[in-house]
Amino acid sequence: MTKLRSIKDIELEIIQKNIDWEILANIIPKKRSKVGRKSDYSDGQMLRVMILQDIESIEYDTDMARKLKSNPSYKEFCGFIDKTPAHDKISRFKRTLKPKTLKKIHEKMDQILEKSRVFDNDELCGDGTKIPLPIHANIGSWGATSGNDKFFGLWLMTMNSTNTELVRDFNIGTAKIGQVVLMKGLIHNTSITEMERLGNNVYLDGIFDDHETRQHIFRGWNKIPKIPYNPRNSKIKKAKDLPDDNWRLVFTPGIRNEEKFKKDCRPRTGVERENSRLKQWTLIGRIHEKAIRAFRTTGRYIVNQMIISMISTQVRALAHRIQELMQPVAIQYTLKNF
């Protein structure tokens, strides 16, 4: 089975051999201006540079440009024969990409992983991860966690696969908006396809215990919302004491059996592990430090880096899956016709 912990150290050669980058590069809008000469590097090559930079945790574009020039395996991975892009070319390419373009690439990768049957017999679990930023960052705001710990920054809300722990969909917003509102936006506007092929349950934390969230998962997604009872602003402190006419019982049968319900909700811990690994293994974990040192780090850069890190895990997972099947040629043919 494709698990995040099994793809962390996947060899670059395996990724290079099994990923068709043009499928992803074709999502990037083409420049229509006829002024100036054609770029020396294709979108596919520059996309590979970004993914490689995240996989190898190379924080600065100057370091990336230097290593591209001196490391033959990096050069081969990105498809460069002789010349390699300077750091300003890499930075410029990143600046021109809009978050919505990277979101489409993430969606395409999720669909390809779905077609590759990575998510068979799978379910969904969701959670929020705080992304602290320095106060001078032009994109953050003050907010609080469910434990009322105040922080300045963003929320990254994710809907993950319980089996593979991969991020299947996400929503990013300022801390002020809050987890609950952002999660509702994710649930109402999800890009996840083939819902009918997934299992019956969607696991969320107790902070998301509200009527709208449970109702949409139950009626919109046709799934059971496995959300623990949250006694906030209620005289009823225990789920076992909920009356028979409580609205939660309509959407989540069995919620009153707290011990069994807690045991059934163990798959939700997958999203917590994945969020932790995203911070450890990708450049998401260095956003705060980078924003402090690079005072002019833009909001677009911060959001783009978060999405790139999620795409890099998808790329590794797909390469691992294809290698696992030991049918790279056949699989790539089906992907090209996707």
XYZ file of C-alpha atoms in Angstrom:
338
model
C 0.000 0.000 0.000
C 1.169 3.531 -0.792
C 1.809 5.284 2.540
C 3.516 8.603 3.156
C 6.185 7.024 5.304
C 7.060 4.629 2.471
C 7.509 7.380 -0.134
C 9.663 9.824 1.831
C 12.972 8.556 0.467
C 11.845 7.387 -2.967
C 14.670 7.758 -5.478
C 14.561 10.621 -7.950
C 15.194 8.154 -10.774
C 11.931 6.348 -9.982
C 9.990 9.626 -10.012
C 11.632 10.748 -13.247
C 10.890 7.427 -14.940
C 7.239 7.191 -13.941
C 5.795 10.713 -14.065
C 4.554 12.343 -17.261
C 5.235 15.992 -16.464
C 3.595 17.339 -19.607
C 0.147 16.419 -18.298
C 0.747 18.769 -15.386
C 2.653 21.425 -17.344
C -0.238 21.764 -19.807
C -2.379 23.133 -16.967
C -0.114 26.191 -16.680
C -1.580 29.027 -18.810
C 0.531 29.893 -21.829
C 1.836 33.430 -22.151
C 0.132 35.191 -25.054
C 2.486 38.136 -25.371
C 4.487 38.117 -28.612
C 7.018 40.545 -27.205
C 10.447 39.110 -26.386
C 12.086 35.857 -27.268
C 10.949 32.375 -26.361
C 12.035 31.084 -22.955
C 15.029 28.750 -22.868
C 13.172 26.437 -20.492
C 9.774 24.769 -20.790
C 7.023 24.921 -18.170
C 7.508 21.188 -17.637
C 11.170 21.668 -16.797
C 10.504 24.576 -14.448
C 7.690 22.666 -12.742
C 10.139 19.840 -12.100
C 12.593 22.334 -10.613
C 9.945 23.453 -8.090
C 8.989 19.897 -7.147
C 12.635 18.832 -6.864
C 13.393 21.843 -4.683
C 10.645 20.782 -2.279
C 11.582 17.089 -2.294
C 15.206 17.920 -1.522
C 14.253 20.685 0.968
C 16.366 23.308 -0.795
C 15.033 26.517 0.690
C 16.608 29.224 -1.453
C 16.453 29.651 -5.220
C 20.134 30.664 -5.284
C 21.073 27.311 -3.741
C 18.747 25.499 -6.146
C 20.318 27.170 -9.179
C 23.809 26.303 -7.952
C 22.936 22.647 -7.312
C 21.196 22.317 -10.674
C 24.391 23.428 -12.339
C 26.674 21.084 -10.385
C 24.535 17.981 -9.770
C 24.086 15.701 -12.836
C 21.176 13.799 -11.262
C 19.291 17.048 -10.632
C 19.973 18.170 -14.181
C 18.698 14.863 -15.567
C 15.604 14.897 -13.339
C 14.582 18.318 -14.661
C 15.370 17.495 -18.294
C 18.258 19.941 -18.743
C 20.993 18.947 -21.183
C 23.488 21.767 -20.925
C 22.217 25.100 -19.636
C 20.320 25.373 -16.362
C 18.181 28.292 -15.145
C 19.699 30.987 -12.949
C 18.083 31.769 -9.604
C 16.216 34.787 -10.986
C 14.577 32.581 -13.647
C 13.412 30.155 -10.959
C 12.088 32.982 -8.783
C 10.326 34.636 -11.728
C 8.611 31.397 -12.716
C 7.317 30.964 -9.172
C 6.042 34.532 -9.065
C 4.088 34.120 -12.301
C 2.180 31.067 -11.065
C -1.154 31.786 -9.427
C -2.335 29.649 -6.496
C -5.424 28.651 -8.519
C -3.125 27.164 -11.190
C -1.271 25.078 -8.618
C -4.635 24.064 -7.128
C -5.643 22.721 -10.554
C -2.384 20.762 -10.747
C -3.114 19.296 -7.313
C -6.624 18.359 -8.459
C -5.271 16.693 -11.602
C -2.773 14.703 -9.550
C -5.568 13.583 -7.228
C -7.625 12.413 -10.205
C -4.649 10.521 -11.629
C -4.013 8.867 -8.264
C -7.709 7.960 -8.151
C -7.516 6.381 -11.616
C -4.403 4.501 -10.481
C -6.548 2.998 -7.689
C -4.457 4.448 -4.891
C -7.642 5.345 -2.996
C -9.517 2.048 -3.322
C -11.305 0.987 -0.102
C -10.475 4.379 1.361
C -12.266 6.950 3.496
C -11.768 10.652 4.241
C -10.594 12.496 7.330
C -10.229 16.239 7.769
C -8.443 18.640 10.060
C -6.791 22.042 10.278
C -3.107 22.895 10.597
C -2.002 26.312 11.745
C 0.721 27.988 9.685
C 2.312 30.633 11.947
C 3.780 33.673 10.207
C 5.718 36.737 11.377
C 3.498 39.724 12.113
C 4.879 41.690 9.151
C 3.610 39.063 6.653
C 1.066 40.681 4.343
C -1.251 37.683 4.220
C -1.760 36.562 7.818
C -4.110 37.638 10.603
C -4.664 36.919 14.281
C -6.746 33.903 15.203
C -6.924 31.082 17.709
C -6.776 27.303 17.828
C -9.528 25.149 19.331
C -7.577 25.376 22.601
C -7.757 29.195 22.419
C -4.035 29.545 21.733
C -3.660 32.778 19.767
C -1.380 32.917 16.730
C -0.738 35.083 13.677
C -0.848 33.348 10.319
C -2.982 31.042 8.190
C -5.051 27.898 8.464
C -4.419 24.997 6.103
C -7.562 22.873 6.096
C -7.125 19.460 4.507
C -9.284 16.494 3.606
C -7.053 13.425 3.621
C -7.104 9.803 2.601
C -7.296 7.600 5.710
C -5.265 4.822 4.068
C -2.479 6.758 2.360
C -2.739 9.976 4.438
C -2.356 12.023 1.233
C -4.108 15.402 1.004
C -7.038 14.957 -1.369
C -8.394 18.497 -1.136
C -7.613 21.622 0.856
C -8.647 25.156 1.711
C -6.325 27.952 2.845
C -7.421 31.072 4.707
C -6.338 33.573 7.318
C -6.387 32.668 10.994
C -9.181 35.193 11.598
C -11.615 33.274 9.382
C -11.234 30.212 11.574
C -11.204 26.458 11.089
C -14.956 25.900 11.125
C -15.785 28.360 8.328
C -12.851 27.188 6.190
C -13.803 23.529 6.656
C -17.377 24.283 5.582
C -16.002 25.932 2.450
C -13.889 22.858 1.748
C -16.802 20.477 2.230
C -19.250 22.514 0.121
C -16.794 23.069 -2.761
C -14.680 19.929 -2.766
C -12.844 18.899 -5.919
C -12.733 15.226 -4.890
C -14.304 13.009 -7.540
C -15.601 9.427 -7.467
C -17.085 9.854 -3.984
C -19.180 6.753 -4.540
C -16.017 4.608 -4.615
C -15.037 5.681 -1.110
C -16.128 4.150 2.178
C -19.112 5.294 4.195
C -17.412 7.507 6.786
C -15.876 10.991 6.963
C -13.891 11.685 10.133
C -13.609 15.168 11.666
C -12.647 16.584 15.053
C -15.237 17.708 17.602
C -14.669 21.396 16.801
C -16.613 20.772 13.570
C -19.693 19.520 15.438
C -22.399 21.674 13.887
C -25.613 21.022 11.979
C -24.497 22.391 8.600
C -21.310 20.312 8.464
C -23.002 17.075 9.501
C -25.938 17.661 7.156
C -23.828 18.327 4.056
C -21.605 15.290 4.622
C -24.699 13.132 5.165
C -26.919 14.457 2.361
C -24.457 16.088 -0.031
C -21.731 13.455 0.107
C -23.971 10.541 1.129
C -21.520 9.674 3.935
C -21.713 9.280 7.707
C -20.093 12.235 9.526
C -17.965 10.638 12.250
C -17.709 13.768 14.377
C -17.569 13.486 18.191
C -20.105 15.364 20.281
C -18.892 18.803 21.388
C -20.698 20.075 24.521
C -19.812 23.738 23.986
C -22.690 26.097 24.832
C -24.835 23.129 25.862
C -26.214 21.919 29.184
C -25.677 18.328 28.014
C -22.062 17.468 28.800
C -21.966 13.821 27.678
C -22.956 12.302 24.338
C -24.624 9.389 26.136
C -27.152 11.839 27.582
C -28.328 13.199 24.225
C -32.129 12.852 23.882
C -33.656 10.714 21.150
C -34.784 13.760 19.183
C -31.316 15.379 19.028
C -30.459 16.301 15.399
C -27.004 14.689 15.639
C -28.554 11.222 15.833
C -30.123 11.694 12.386
C -26.724 12.138 10.732
C -24.442 10.175 13.075
C -26.060 7.048 14.550
C -24.106 5.550 17.424
C -22.693 8.844 18.688
C -24.086 8.161 22.180
C -21.901 5.065 22.626
C -18.813 7.151 23.399
C -16.314 4.337 23.921
C -17.171 2.532 20.675
C -17.461 5.814 18.773
C -13.980 6.886 19.888
C -12.585 3.525 18.774
C -14.332 3.804 15.402
C -12.829 7.273 14.874
C -9.206 6.152 15.096
C -8.645 6.577 11.319
C -8.893 10.348 11.883
C -5.414 10.302 13.421
C -4.100 9.735 9.877
C -4.701 13.362 8.979
C -2.781 14.498 12.066
C 0.196 12.320 11.123
C 0.100 13.587 7.551
C 0.011 17.224 8.602
C 2.973 16.603 10.880
C 4.912 14.910 8.070
C 4.132 17.735 5.662
C 5.868 20.124 8.037
C 8.803 17.780 8.624
C 9.459 16.596 5.067
C 8.602 19.615 2.938
C 9.285 23.334 2.863
C 5.944 24.068 4.575
C 7.741 23.663 7.887
C 10.185 26.435 6.968
C 7.714 29.081 5.821
C 7.811 30.987 9.119
C 11.604 31.034 9.221
C 11.828 32.041 5.554
C 9.309 34.861 6.009
C 11.321 36.233 8.942
C 14.621 36.225 7.060
C 13.193 37.341 3.722
C 11.178 40.385 4.762
C 9.610 40.795 1.321
C 8.252 37.262 1.114
C 4.838 37.695 -0.528
C 1.514 36.154 0.325
C 1.450 34.421 -3.050
C 4.834 32.814 -2.355
C 3.631 31.502 1.010
C 0.404 30.007 -0.368
C 2.160 28.618 -3.451
C 4.771 26.896 -1.300
C 2.069 25.198 0.748
C 0.433 23.832 -2.407
C 3.750 22.816 -4.013
C 4.594 20.785 -0.916
C 1.302 18.895 -1.179
C 1.890 18.272 -4.897
C 5.387 16.937 -4.205
C 3.931 14.272 -1.901
C 1.395 13.339 -4.606
C 4.181 13.008 -7.183
C 6.145 10.702 -4.908
C 3.036 8.651 -4.149
C 2.167 8.199 -7.838
C 5.727 7.202 -8.739
C 5.725 4.725 -5.858
C 2.374 3.303 -6.966
C 3.494 2.834 -10.567
C 6.732 1.226 -9.431
C 4.712 -0.983 -7.104
C 2.601 -2.183 -10.007
C 5.769 -2.748 -12.073
C 3.893 -1.620 -15.191
C 5.314 1.852 -15.883
C 4.759 1.798 -19.646
C 1.148 0.636 -19.479
C 0.291 3.023 -16.675
C 1.852 6.017 -18.413
C -0.121 5.227 -21.538
C -3.381 5.314 -19.586
C -2.359 8.551 -17.855
C -1.682 10.250 -21.190
C -5.207 9.376 -22.245
C -6.735 10.505 -18.966
